[in-house]
CSV table of C-alpha atoms in Angstrom, one decimal:
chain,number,residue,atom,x,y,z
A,1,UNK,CA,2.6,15.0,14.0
A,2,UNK,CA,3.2,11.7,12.2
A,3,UNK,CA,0.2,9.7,11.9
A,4,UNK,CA,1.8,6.2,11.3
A,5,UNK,CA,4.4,6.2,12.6
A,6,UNK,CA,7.2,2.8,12.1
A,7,UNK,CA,11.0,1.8,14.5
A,8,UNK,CA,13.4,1.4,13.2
A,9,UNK,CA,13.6,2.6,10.2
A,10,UNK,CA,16.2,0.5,8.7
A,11,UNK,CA,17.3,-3.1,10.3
A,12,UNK,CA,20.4,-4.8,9.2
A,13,UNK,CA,20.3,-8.4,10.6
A,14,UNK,CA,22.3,-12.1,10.1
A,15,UNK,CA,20.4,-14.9,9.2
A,16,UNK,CA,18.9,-16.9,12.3
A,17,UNK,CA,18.4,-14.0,14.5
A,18,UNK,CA,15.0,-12.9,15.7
A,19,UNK,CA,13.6,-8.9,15.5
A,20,UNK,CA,11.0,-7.2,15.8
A,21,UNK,CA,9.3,-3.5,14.1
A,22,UNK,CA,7.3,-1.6,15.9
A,23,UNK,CA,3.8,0.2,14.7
A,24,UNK,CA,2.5,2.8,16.0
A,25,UNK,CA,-0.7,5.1,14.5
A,26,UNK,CA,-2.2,8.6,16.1
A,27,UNK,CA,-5.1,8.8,13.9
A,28,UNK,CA,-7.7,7.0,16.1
A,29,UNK,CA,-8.5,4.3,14.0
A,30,UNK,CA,-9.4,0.8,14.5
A,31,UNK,CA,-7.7,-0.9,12.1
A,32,UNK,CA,-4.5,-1.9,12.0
A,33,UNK,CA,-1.9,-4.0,9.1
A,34,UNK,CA,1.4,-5.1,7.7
A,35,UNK,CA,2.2,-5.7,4.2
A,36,UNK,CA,5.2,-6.7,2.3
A,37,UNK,CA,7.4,-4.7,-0.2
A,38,UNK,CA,9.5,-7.2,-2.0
A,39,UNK,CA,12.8,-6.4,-4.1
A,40,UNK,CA,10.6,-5.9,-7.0
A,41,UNK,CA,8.1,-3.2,-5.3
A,42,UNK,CA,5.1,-5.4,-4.9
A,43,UNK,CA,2.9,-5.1,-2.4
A,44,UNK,CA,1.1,-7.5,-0.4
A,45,UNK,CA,-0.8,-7.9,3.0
A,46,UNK,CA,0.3,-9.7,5.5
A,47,UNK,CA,-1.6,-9.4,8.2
A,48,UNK,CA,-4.6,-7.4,9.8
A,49,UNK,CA,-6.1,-6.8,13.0
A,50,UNK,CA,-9.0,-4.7,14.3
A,51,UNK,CA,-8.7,-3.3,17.8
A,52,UNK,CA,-6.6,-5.8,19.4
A,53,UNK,CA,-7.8,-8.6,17.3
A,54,UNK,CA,-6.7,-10.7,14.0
A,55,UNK,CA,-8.4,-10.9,11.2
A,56,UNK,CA,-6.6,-11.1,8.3
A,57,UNK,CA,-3.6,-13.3,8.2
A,58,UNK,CA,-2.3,-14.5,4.6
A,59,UNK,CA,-0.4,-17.5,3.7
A,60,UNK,CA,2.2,-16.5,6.0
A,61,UNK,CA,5.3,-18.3,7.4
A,62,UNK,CA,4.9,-18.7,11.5
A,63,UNK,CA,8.0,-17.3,11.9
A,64,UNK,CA,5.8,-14.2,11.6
A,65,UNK,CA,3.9,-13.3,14.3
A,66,UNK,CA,2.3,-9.7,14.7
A,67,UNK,CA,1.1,-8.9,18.1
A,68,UNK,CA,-1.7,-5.6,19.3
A,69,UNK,CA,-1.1,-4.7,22.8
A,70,UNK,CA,-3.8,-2.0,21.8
A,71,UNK,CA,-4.9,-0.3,18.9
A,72,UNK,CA,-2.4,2.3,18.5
A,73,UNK,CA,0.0,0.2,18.4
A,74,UNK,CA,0.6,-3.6,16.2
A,75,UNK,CA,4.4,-5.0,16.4
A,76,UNK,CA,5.3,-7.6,13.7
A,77,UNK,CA,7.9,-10.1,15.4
A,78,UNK,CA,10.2,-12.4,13.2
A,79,UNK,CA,11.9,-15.4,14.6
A,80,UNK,CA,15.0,-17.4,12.2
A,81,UNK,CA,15.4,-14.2,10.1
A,82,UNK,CA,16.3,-16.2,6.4
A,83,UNK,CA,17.3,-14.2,3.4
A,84,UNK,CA,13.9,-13.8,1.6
A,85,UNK,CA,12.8,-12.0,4.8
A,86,UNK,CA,14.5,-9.3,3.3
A,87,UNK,CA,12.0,-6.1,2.3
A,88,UNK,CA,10.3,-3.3,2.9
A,89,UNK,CA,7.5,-3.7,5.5
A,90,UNK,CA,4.5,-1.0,5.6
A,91,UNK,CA,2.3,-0.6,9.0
A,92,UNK,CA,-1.3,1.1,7.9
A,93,UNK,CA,-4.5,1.6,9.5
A,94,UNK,CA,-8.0,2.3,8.8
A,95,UNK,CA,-10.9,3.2,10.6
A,96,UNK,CA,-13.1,-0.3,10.0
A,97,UNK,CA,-16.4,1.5,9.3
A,98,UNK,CA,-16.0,2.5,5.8
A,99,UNK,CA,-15.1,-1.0,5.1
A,100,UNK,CA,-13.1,-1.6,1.3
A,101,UNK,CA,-13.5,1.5,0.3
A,102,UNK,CA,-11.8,3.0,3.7
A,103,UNK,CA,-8.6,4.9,3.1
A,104,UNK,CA,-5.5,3.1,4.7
A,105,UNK,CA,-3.1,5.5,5.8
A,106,UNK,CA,0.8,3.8,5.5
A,107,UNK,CA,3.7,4.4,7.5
A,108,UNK,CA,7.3,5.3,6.3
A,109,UNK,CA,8.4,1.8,5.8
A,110,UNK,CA,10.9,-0.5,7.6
A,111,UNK,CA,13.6,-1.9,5.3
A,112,UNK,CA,15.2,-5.0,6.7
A,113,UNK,CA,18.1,-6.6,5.3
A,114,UNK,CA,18.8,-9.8,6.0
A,115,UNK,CA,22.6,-11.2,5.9
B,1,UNK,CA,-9.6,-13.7,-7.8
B,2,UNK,CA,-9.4,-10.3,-7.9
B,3,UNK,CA,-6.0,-8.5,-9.2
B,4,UNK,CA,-5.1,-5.2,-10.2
B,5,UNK,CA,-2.6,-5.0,-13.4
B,6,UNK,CA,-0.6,-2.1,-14.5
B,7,UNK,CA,0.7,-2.7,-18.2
B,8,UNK,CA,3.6,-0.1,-17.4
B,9,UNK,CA,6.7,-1.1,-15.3
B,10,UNK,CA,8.2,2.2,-16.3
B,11,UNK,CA,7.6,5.0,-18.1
B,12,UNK,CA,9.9,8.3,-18.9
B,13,UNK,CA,8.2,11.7,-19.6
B,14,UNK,CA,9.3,15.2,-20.5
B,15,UNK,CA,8.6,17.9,-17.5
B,16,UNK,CA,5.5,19.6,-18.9
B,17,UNK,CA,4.0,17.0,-20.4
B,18,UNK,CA,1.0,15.5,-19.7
B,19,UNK,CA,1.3,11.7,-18.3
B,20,UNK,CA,-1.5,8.6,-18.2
B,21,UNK,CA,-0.9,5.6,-16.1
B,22,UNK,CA,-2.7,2.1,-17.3
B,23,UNK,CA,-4.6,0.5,-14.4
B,24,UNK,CA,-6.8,-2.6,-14.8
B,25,UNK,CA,-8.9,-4.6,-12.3
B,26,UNK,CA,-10.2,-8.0,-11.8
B,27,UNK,CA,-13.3,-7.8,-9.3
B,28,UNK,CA,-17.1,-9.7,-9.2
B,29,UNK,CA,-18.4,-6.6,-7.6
B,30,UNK,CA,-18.4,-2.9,-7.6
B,31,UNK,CA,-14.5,-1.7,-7.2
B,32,UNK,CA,-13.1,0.4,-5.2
B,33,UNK,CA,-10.3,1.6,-6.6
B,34,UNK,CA,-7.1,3.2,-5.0
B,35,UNK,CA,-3.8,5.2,-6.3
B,36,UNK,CA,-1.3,5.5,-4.5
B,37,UNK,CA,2.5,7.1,-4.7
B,38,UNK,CA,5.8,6.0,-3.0
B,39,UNK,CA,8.6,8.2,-3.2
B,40,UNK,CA,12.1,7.1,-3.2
B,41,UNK,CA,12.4,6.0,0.3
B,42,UNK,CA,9.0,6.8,1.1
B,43,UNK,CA,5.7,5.4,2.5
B,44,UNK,CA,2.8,5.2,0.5
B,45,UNK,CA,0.4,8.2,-0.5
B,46,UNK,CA,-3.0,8.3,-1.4
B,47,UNK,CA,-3.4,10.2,-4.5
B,48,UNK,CA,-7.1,9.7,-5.0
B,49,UNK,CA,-9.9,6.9,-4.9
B,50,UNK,CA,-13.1,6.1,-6.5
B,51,UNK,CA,-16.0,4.2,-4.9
B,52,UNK,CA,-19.1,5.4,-6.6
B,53,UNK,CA,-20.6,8.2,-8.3
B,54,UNK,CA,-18.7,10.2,-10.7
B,55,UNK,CA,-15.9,8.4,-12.7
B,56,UNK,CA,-13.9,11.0,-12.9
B,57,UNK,CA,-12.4,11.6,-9.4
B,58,UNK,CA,-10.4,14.2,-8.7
B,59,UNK,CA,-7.0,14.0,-6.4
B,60,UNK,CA,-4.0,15.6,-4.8
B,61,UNK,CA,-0.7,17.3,-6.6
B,62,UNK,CA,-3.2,17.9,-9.9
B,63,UNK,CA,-4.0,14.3,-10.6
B,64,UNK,CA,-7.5,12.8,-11.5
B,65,UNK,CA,-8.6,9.2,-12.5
B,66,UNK,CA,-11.3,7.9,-14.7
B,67,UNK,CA,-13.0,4.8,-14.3
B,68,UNK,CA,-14.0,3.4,-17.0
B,69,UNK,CA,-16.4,-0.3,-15.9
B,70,UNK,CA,-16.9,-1.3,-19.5
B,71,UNK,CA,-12.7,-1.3,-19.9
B,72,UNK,CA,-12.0,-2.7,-16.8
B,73,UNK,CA,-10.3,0.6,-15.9
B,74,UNK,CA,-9.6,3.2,-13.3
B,75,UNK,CA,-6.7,5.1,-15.1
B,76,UNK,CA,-4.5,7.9,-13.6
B,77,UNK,CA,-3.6,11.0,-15.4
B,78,UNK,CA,-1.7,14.5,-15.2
B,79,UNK,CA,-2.0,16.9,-17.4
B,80,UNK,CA,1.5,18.7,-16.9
B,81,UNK,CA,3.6,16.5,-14.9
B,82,UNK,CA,6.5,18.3,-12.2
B,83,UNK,CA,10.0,16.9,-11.9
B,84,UNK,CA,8.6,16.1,-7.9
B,85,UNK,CA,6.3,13.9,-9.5
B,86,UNK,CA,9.1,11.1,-10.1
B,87,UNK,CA,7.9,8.0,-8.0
B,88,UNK,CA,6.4,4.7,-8.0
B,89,UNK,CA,2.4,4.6,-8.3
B,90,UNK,CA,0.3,1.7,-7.3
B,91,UNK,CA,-3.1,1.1,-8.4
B,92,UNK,CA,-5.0,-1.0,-5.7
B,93,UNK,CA,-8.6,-2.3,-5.4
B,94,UNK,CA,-9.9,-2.6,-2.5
B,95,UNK,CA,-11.7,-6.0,-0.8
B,96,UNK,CA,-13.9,-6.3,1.3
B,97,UNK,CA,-14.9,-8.9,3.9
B,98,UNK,CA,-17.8,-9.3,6.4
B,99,UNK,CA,-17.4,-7.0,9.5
B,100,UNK,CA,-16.7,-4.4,7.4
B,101,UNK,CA,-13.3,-5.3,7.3
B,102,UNK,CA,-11.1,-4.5,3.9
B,103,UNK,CA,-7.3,-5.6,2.6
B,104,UNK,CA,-5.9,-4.1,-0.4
B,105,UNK,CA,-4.9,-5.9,-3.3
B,106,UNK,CA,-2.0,-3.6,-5.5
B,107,UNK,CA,-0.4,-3.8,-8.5
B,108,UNK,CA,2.7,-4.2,-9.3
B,109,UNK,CA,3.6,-0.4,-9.6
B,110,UNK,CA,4.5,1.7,-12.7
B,111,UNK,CA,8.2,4.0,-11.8
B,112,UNK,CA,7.4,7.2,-13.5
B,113,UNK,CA,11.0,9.3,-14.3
B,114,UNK,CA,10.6,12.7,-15.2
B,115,UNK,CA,13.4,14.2,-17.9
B,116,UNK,CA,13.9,18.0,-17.1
Protein backbone atom coordinates (compact mmCIF):
# COMPACT_ATOMS: atom_id res chain seq x y z
CA UNK A 1 0.00 0.00 0.00
CA UNK A 2 1.62 3.19 -1.00
CA UNK A 3 1.08 5.86 1.40
CA UNK A 4 1.80 8.92 -0.88
CA UNK A 5 1.16 8.22 -3.64
CA UNK A 6 2.13 10.97 -7.02
CA UNK A 7 0.68 10.77 -11.33
CA UNK A 8 2.48 10.73 -13.45
CA UNK A 9 5.44 9.91 -12.63
CA UNK A 10 7.43 11.49 -15.32
CA UNK A 11 5.86 14.55 -17.61
CA UNK A 12 7.64 15.66 -20.69
CA UNK A 13 5.95 18.90 -21.84
CA UNK A 14 6.72 22.09 -24.50
CA UNK A 15 6.98 25.39 -23.26
CA UNK A 16 3.45 27.26 -23.01
CA UNK A 17 1.40 24.33 -22.26
CA UNK A 18 -0.59 23.92 -19.03
CA UNK A 19 -0.40 20.36 -16.69
CA UNK A 20 -1.27 19.31 -13.86
CA UNK A 21 0.24 16.31 -10.93
CA UNK A 22 -1.89 14.67 -9.01
CA UNK A 23 -1.42 13.86 -4.99
CA UNK A 24 -2.80 11.57 -3.36
CA UNK A 25 -1.99 10.24 0.47
CA UNK A 26 -3.62 7.02 2.50
CA UNK A 27 -2.24 7.75 5.70
CA UNK A 28 -5.07 9.76 7.31
CA UNK A 29 -3.44 12.78 7.75
CA UNK A 30 -4.40 16.37 7.62
CA UNK A 31 -1.76 17.89 6.17
CA UNK A 32 -0.89 18.19 2.92
CA UNK A 33 2.39 19.88 0.54
CA UNK A 34 4.44 20.45 -2.51
CA UNK A 35 7.96 21.24 -2.68
CA UNK A 36 10.45 21.74 -5.33
CA UNK A 37 13.62 19.60 -6.37
CA UNK A 38 15.65 21.80 -8.57
CA UNK A 39 18.50 20.51 -10.98
CA UNK A 40 20.86 20.93 -8.19
CA UNK A 41 18.78 18.64 -5.52
CA UNK A 42 17.50 21.41 -3.31
CA UNK A 43 14.57 21.31 -1.70
CA UNK A 44 12.00 23.80 -1.03
CA UNK A 45 8.26 24.19 -0.17
CA UNK A 46 6.05 25.41 -2.18
CA UNK A 47 2.99 25.17 -0.89
CA UNK A 48 0.77 23.72 2.13
CA UNK A 49 -2.62 23.16 2.98
CA UNK A 50 -4.43 21.56 5.92
CA UNK A 51 -7.63 19.70 5.23
CA UNK A 52 -8.83 21.52 2.26
CA UNK A 53 -7.27 24.76 3.21
CA UNK A 54 -3.97 26.87 2.35
CA UNK A 55 -1.75 27.85 4.53
CA UNK A 56 1.52 27.96 3.40
CA UNK A 57 2.21 29.44 0.02
CA UNK A 58 5.88 30.71 -0.68
CA UNK A 59 7.06 33.29 -3.03
CA UNK A 60 5.53 31.48 -5.80
CA UNK A 61 4.77 32.32 -9.42
CA UNK A 62 0.71 32.26 -10.08
CA UNK A 63 1.12 30.16 -12.69
CA UNK A 64 1.14 27.72 -9.75
CA UNK A 65 -1.89 26.97 -8.33
CA UNK A 66 -2.46 23.76 -6.04
CA UNK A 67 -5.98 22.89 -5.48
CA UNK A 68 -7.54 20.13 -2.26
CA UNK A 69 -10.81 18.73 -3.32
CA UNK A 70 -10.27 16.84 0.12
CA UNK A 71 -7.65 15.84 2.16
CA UNK A 72 -6.42 12.76 0.53
CA UNK A 73 -5.88 14.30 -2.17
CA UNK A 74 -3.84 18.12 -3.22
CA UNK A 75 -3.24 18.60 -7.18
CA UNK A 76 -0.56 21.21 -8.11
CA UNK A 77 -1.79 22.81 -11.57
CA UNK A 78 0.75 24.75 -13.83
CA UNK A 79 -0.38 27.12 -16.52
CA UNK A 80 2.54 28.63 -19.43
CA UNK A 81 4.86 25.69 -18.49
CA UNK A 82 8.51 27.93 -19.05
CA UNK A 83 11.81 26.09 -18.86
CA UNK A 84 12.80 26.69 -15.14
CA UNK A 85 9.57 24.86 -14.39
CA UNK A 86 11.56 22.06 -14.95
CA UNK A 87 12.20 19.62 -11.60
CA UNK A 88 11.35 17.23 -9.40
CA UNK A 89 8.12 17.95 -7.45
CA UNK A 90 7.47 16.00 -4.01
CA UNK A 91 3.72 15.69 -2.50
CA UNK A 92 3.97 15.03 1.51
CA UNK A 93 1.72 15.08 4.28
CA UNK A 94 1.62 15.30 7.99
CA UNK A 95 -0.82 14.87 10.48
CA UNK A 96 -1.01 18.82 11.80
CA UNK A 97 -0.99 17.94 15.55
CA UNK A 98 2.57 17.25 16.20
CA UNK A 99 3.20 20.56 14.66
CA UNK A 100 7.37 21.14 13.38
CA UNK A 101 8.42 18.34 14.76
CA UNK A 102 5.62 16.11 12.80
CA UNK A 103 7.19 13.60 10.39
CA UNK A 104 6.24 14.42 6.67
CA UNK A 105 5.86 11.46 4.80
CA UNK A 106 7.00 12.20 0.75
CA UNK A 107 5.79 10.72 -2.30
CA UNK A 108 7.86 9.22 -5.19
CA UNK A 109 8.42 12.40 -7.01
CA UNK A 110 7.11 13.87 -10.28
CA UNK A 111 9.92 14.79 -12.74
CA UNK A 112 8.77 17.36 -15.28
CA UNK A 113 10.64 18.41 -18.10
CA UNK A 114 9.94 21.20 -19.76
CA UNK A 115 10.90 21.66 -23.62
CA UNK B 1 16.19 33.09 9.12
CA UNK B 2 16.65 29.82 9.74
CA UNK B 3 18.79 27.50 7.25
CA UNK B 4 20.18 24.23 7.47
CA UNK B 5 23.90 23.86 5.89
CA UNK B 6 25.60 20.71 5.00
CA UNK B 7 29.47 21.48 4.39
CA UNK B 8 29.64 18.20 2.18
CA UNK B 9 28.24 18.23 -1.46
CA UNK B 10 29.81 14.78 -1.91
CA UNK B 11 31.59 12.42 -0.22
CA UNK B 12 33.15 8.78 -1.38
CA UNK B 13 33.62 6.00 1.28
CA UNK B 14 34.98 2.47 1.25
CA UNK B 15 32.10 -0.32 1.99
CA UNK B 16 32.79 -1.08 5.62
CA UNK B 17 33.76 1.93 6.74
CA UNK B 18 32.29 3.96 8.98
CA UNK B 19 30.65 7.41 7.48
CA UNK B 20 29.69 11.05 9.25
CA UNK B 21 27.60 13.54 7.53
CA UNK B 22 28.10 17.48 8.58
CA UNK B 23 24.71 19.12 9.39
CA UNK B 24 24.43 22.65 10.73
CA UNK B 25 21.32 24.69 11.65
CA UNK B 26 20.37 28.27 11.95
CA UNK B 27 17.14 28.44 14.39
CA UNK B 28 16.08 31.13 17.46
CA UNK B 29 14.41 28.24 19.13
CA UNK B 30 14.65 24.67 20.07
CA UNK B 31 15.21 22.60 16.54
CA UNK B 32 13.76 19.96 15.39
CA UNK B 33 15.92 18.36 13.36
CA UNK B 34 15.24 15.88 10.39
CA UNK B 35 17.38 13.41 8.03
CA UNK B 36 16.34 12.26 5.35
CA UNK B 37 17.54 9.93 2.17
CA UNK B 38 16.59 9.98 -1.55
CA UNK B 39 17.65 7.26 -3.54
CA UNK B 40 18.37 7.57 -7.19
CA UNK B 41 15.03 8.09 -8.54
CA UNK B 42 13.48 7.98 -5.28
CA UNK B 43 11.24 9.90 -2.79
CA UNK B 44 12.43 11.01 0.32
CA UNK B 45 13.07 8.78 3.53
CA UNK B 46 13.11 9.56 6.99
CA UNK B 47 16.12 8.24 8.47
CA UNK B 48 15.66 9.57 12.00
CA UNK B 49 14.66 12.93 13.90
CA UNK B 50 15.41 14.61 17.07
CA UNK B 51 13.08 16.98 18.96
CA UNK B 52 13.99 16.68 22.57
CA UNK B 53 15.48 14.56 25.05
CA UNK B 54 18.38 12.50 24.31
CA UNK B 55 20.88 13.87 21.64
CA UNK B 56 21.77 10.86 20.42
CA UNK B 57 18.74 9.56 18.43
CA UNK B 58 18.70 6.46 17.03
CA UNK B 59 17.32 5.62 13.30
CA UNK B 60 16.63 3.16 10.54
CA UNK B 61 19.29 1.00 8.26
CA UNK B 62 21.91 1.40 11.41
CA UNK B 63 22.13 5.18 11.41
CA UNK B 64 22.07 7.48 14.58
CA UNK B 65 22.53 11.33 14.90
CA UNK B 66 23.95 13.52 17.65
CA UNK B 67 22.89 16.81 18.36
CA UNK B 68 25.16 18.71 19.51
CA UNK B 69 23.35 22.74 20.61
CA UNK B 70 26.61 24.26 21.68
CA UNK B 71 28.04 23.40 17.77
CA UNK B 72 25.04 24.16 16.11
CA UNK B 73 24.81 20.44 15.14
CA UNK B 74 22.69 17.51 14.55
CA UNK B 75 25.23 15.21 12.66
CA UNK B 76 24.52 11.83 10.95
CA UNK B 77 26.68 8.83 11.23
CA UNK B 78 27.15 5.05 10.32
CA UNK B 79 29.32 3.03 11.70
CA UNK B 80 29.90 0.46 8.69
CA UNK B 81 28.24 1.79 5.76
CA UNK B 82 26.53 -0.86 2.87
CA UNK B 83 26.98 -0.35 -0.89
CA UNK B 84 22.67 0.23 -0.60
CA UNK B 85 23.52 3.09 1.40
CA UNK B 86 24.64 5.21 -1.87
CA UNK B 87 22.04 8.19 -1.93
CA UNK B 88 21.54 11.73 -1.32
CA UNK B 89 20.84 12.79 2.46
CA UNK B 90 19.16 15.96 3.47
CA UNK B 91 19.34 17.45 6.84
CA UNK B 92 16.15 19.61 7.48
CA UNK B 93 14.90 21.58 10.47
CA UNK B 94 11.74 21.86 11.01
CA UNK B 95 9.45 25.35 11.50
CA UNK B 96 6.86 25.84 13.06
CA UNK B 97 3.92 28.31 12.72
CA UNK B 98 0.78 28.98 14.87
CA UNK B 99 -1.96 26.32 14.38
CA UNK B 100 0.41 23.94 14.82
CA UNK B 101 1.28 23.96 11.35
CA UNK B 102 5.14 23.16 10.30
CA UNK B 103 7.21 23.49 6.65
CA UNK B 104 10.58 22.11 6.40
CA UNK B 105 13.55 23.98 5.65
CA UNK B 106 16.47 21.38 3.89
CA UNK B 107 19.76 21.59 3.07
CA UNK B 108 21.30 21.38 0.22
CA UNK B 109 22.07 17.49 0.35
CA UNK B 110 25.35 15.70 0.72
CA UNK B 111 25.56 12.46 -2.39
CA UNK B 112 27.21 9.73 -0.47
CA UNK B 113 28.99 7.07 -3.16
CA UNK B 114 29.99 3.94 -1.71
CA UNK B 115 33.44 2.17 -3.42
CA UNK B 116 33.00 -1.74 -3.14
Amino acid sequence: DTAVSQTPKYLVTQMGNDKSIKCEQNLGHDTMYWYKQDSKKFLKIMFSYNNKELIINETVPNRFSPKSPDKAHLNLHINSLELGDSAVYFCASSQRSGGRGETQYFGPGTRLLVL
Amino acid sequence: AQSVTQPDIHITVSEGASLELRCNYSYGATPYLFWYVQSPGQGLQLLLKYFSGDTLVQGIKGFEAEFKRSQSSFNLRKPSVHWSDAAEYFCAVGQGFSGGYNKLIFGAGTRLAVHP
